PDB file of C-alpha atoms in Angstrom:
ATOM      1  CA  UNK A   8      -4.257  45.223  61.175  1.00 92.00           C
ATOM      2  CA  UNK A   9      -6.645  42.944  59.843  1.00 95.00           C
ATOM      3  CA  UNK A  10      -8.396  40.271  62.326  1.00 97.00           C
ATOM      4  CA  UNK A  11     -10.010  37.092  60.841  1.00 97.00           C
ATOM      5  CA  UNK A  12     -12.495  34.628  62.559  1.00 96.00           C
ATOM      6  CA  UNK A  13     -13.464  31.790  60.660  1.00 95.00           C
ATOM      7  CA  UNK A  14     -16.355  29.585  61.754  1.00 95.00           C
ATOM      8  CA  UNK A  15     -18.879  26.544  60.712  1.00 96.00           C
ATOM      9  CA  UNK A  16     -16.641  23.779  60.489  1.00 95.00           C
ATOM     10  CA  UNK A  17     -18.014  20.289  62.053  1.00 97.00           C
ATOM     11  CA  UNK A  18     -18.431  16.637  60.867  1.00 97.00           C
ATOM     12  CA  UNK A  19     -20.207  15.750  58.156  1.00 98.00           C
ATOM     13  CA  UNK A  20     -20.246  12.397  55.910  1.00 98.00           C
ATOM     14  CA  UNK A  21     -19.220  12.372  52.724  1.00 98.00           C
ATOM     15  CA  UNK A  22     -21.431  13.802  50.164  1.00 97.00           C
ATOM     16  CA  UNK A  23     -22.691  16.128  52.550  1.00 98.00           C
ATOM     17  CA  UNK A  24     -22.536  19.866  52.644  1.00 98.00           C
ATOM     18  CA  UNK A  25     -20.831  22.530  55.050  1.00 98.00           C
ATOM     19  CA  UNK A  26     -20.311  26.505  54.646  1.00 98.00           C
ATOM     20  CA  UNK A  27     -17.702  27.956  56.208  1.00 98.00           C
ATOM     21  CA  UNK A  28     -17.532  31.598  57.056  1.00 98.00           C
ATOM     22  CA  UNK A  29     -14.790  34.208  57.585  1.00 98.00           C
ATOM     23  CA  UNK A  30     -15.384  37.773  59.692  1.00 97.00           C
ATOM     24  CA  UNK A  31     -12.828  40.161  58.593  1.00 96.00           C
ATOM     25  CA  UNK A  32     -12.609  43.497  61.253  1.00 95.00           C
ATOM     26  CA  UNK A  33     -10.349  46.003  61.757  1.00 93.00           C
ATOM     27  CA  UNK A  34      -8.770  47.798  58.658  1.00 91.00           C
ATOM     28  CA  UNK A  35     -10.417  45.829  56.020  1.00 89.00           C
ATOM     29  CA  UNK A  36     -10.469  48.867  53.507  1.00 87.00           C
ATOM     30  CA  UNK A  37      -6.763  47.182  52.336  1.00 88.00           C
ATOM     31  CA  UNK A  38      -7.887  43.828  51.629  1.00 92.00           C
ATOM     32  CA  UNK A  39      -7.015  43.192  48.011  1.00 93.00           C
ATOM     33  CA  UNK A  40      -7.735  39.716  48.014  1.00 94.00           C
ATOM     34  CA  UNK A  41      -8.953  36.436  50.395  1.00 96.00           C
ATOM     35  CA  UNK A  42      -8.192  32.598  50.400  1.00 97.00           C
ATOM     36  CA  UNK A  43      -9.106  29.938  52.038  1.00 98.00           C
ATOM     37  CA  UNK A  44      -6.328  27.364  53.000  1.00 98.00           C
ATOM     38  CA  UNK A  45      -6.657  23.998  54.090  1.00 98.00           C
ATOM     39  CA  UNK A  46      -4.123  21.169  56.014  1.00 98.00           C
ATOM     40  CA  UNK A  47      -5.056  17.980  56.688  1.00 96.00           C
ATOM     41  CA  UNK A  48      -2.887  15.847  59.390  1.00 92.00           C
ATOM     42  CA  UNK A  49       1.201  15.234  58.272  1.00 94.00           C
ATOM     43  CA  UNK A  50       0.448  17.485  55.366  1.00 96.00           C
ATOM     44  CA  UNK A  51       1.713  20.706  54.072  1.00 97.00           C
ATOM     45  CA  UNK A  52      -0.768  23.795  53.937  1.00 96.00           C
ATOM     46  CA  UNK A  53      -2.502  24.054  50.473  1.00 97.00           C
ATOM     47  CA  UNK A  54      -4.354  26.657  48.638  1.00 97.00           C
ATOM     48  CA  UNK A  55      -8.250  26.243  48.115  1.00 98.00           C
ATOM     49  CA  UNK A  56      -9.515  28.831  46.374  1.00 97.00           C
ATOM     50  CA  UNK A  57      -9.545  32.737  46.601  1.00 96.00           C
ATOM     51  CA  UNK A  58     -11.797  35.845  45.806  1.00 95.00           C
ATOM     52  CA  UNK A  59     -10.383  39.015  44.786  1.00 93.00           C
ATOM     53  CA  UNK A  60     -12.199  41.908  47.443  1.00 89.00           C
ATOM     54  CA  UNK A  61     -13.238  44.639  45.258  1.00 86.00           C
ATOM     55  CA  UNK A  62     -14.246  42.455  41.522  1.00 84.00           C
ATOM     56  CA  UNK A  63     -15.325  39.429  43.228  1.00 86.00           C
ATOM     57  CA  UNK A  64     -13.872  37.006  40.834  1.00 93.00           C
ATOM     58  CA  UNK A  65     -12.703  33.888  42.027  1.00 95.00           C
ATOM     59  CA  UNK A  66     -10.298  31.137  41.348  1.00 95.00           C
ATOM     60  CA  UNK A  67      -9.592  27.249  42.506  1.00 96.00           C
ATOM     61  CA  UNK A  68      -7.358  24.398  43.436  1.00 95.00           C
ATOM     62  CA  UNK A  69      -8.547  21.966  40.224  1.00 95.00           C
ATOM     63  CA  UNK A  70      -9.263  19.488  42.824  1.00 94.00           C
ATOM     64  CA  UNK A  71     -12.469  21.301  44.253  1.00 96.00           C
ATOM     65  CA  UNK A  72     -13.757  22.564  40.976  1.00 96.00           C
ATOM     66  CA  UNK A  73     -17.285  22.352  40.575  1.00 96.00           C
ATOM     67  CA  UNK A  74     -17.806  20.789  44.361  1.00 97.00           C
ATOM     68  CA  UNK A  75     -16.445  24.278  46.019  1.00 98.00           C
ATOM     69  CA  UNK A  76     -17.750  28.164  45.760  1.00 98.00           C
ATOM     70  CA  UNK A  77     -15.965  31.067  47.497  1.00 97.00           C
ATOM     71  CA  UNK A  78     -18.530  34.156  47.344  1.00 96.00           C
ATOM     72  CA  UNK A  79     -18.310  37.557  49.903  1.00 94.00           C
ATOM     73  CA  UNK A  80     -20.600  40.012  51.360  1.00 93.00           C
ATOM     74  CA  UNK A  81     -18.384  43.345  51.134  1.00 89.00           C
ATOM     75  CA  UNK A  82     -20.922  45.050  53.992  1.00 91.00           C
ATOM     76  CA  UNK A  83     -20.578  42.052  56.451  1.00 94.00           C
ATOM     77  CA  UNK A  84     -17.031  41.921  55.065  1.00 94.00           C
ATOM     78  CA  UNK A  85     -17.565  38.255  55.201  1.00 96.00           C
ATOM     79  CA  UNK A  86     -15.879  35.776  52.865  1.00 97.00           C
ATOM     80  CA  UNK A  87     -17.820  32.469  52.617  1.00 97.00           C
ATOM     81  CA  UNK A  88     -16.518  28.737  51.613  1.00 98.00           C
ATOM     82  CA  UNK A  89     -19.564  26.667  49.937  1.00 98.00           C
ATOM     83  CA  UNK A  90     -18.103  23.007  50.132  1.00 98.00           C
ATOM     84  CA  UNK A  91     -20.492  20.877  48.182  1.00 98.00           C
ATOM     85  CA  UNK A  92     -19.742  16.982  47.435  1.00 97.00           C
ATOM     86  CA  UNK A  93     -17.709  16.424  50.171  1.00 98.00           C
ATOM     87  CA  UNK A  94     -15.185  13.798  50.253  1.00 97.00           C
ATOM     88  CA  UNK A  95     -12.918  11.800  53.263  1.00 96.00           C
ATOM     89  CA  UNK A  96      -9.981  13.553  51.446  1.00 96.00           C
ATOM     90  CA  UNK A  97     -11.715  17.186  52.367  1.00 97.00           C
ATOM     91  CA  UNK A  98     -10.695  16.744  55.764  1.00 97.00           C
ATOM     92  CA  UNK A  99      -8.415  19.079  57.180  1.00 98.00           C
ATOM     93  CA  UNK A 100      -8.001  21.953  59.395  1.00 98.00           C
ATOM     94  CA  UNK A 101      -9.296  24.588  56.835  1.00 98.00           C
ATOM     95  CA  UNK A 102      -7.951  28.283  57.162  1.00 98.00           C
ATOM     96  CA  UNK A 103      -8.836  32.107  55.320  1.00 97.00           C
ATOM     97  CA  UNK A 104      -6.240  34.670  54.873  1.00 97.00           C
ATOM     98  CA  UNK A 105      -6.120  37.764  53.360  1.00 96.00           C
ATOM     99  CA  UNK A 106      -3.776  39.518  51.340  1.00 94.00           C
ATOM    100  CA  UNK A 107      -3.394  43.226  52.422  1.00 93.00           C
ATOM    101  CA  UNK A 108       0.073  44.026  50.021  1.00 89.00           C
ATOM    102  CA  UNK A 109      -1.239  43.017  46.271  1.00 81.00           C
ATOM    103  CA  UNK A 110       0.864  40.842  45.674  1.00 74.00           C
ATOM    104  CA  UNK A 111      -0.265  37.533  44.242  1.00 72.00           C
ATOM    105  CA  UNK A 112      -0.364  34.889  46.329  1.00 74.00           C
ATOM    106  CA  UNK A 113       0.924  36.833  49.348  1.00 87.00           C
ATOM    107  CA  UNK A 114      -1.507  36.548  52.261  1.00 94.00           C
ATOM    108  CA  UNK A 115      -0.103  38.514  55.281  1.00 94.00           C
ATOM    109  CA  UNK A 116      -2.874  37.722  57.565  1.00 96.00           C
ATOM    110  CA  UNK A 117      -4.462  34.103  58.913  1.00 97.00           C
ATOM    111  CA  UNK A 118      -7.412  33.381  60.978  1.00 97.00           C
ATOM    112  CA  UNK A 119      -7.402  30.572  63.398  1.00 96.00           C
ATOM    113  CA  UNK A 120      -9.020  27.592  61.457  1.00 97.00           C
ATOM    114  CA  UNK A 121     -11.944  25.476  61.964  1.00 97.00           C
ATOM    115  CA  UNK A 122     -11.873  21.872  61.322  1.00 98.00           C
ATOM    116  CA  UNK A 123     -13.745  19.790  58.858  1.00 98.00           C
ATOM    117  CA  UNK A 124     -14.105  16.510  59.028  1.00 98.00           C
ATOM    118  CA  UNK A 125     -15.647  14.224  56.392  1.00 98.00           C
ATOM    119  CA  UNK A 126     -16.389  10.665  57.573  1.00 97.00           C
ATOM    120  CA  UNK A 127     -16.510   7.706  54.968  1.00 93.00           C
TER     121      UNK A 127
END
């Protein structure tokens, strides 16, 4: 079992800056890979970006290219979301998983979510 707590969310006008964090405990030796996921109100979940554990490379939705970094600290085992140039359409209910089975885009455990909100 892996347990994920996600935190830093808030309000912040557009432009602006947040971080978001994401505590992974329990058996965290299997991660093989972490996301963070995002859905905004009437919409369907959507992929952000990810990290892979052990190489650290990372990969992103086009739409958040340049304006979003994913980077981790393997001894906090803490996976963090840099959102940079935030705009209204950032706003959603935003969400890190990992993926314990290597398989690709198979993420078999979610933290809770913490909303951002980006005001106009």
């Amino acid at each position: 079992q892996v347990q994920l707590v996600e935190s830093g969310g808030g309000l912040v006008q557009a432009g602006g800056s947040l971080r978001l964090s994401c505590a992974a405990s329990g058996r965290t030796f299997n991660i093989y890979a972490m996301a963070w996921f995002r859905q905004a109100p009437g919409k369907e979940r959507e992929f952000v970006g990810g990290i892979h554990w052990s190489g650290g490379s990372t990969y992103y939705k086009n739409s958040v290219k340049g304006r979003f970094t994913i980077s981790r600290d393997n001894a906090k085992n803490t996976v963090y979301l840099q959102m940079n140039s935030l705009k209204p359409e950032d706003t959603a209910v935003y969400y890190c998983a990992a993926d314990t089975t290597a398989s690709t885009g198979t993420y078999d455990y979610w933290g809770q979510g913490t909303q951002v909100t980006v005001s106009s």
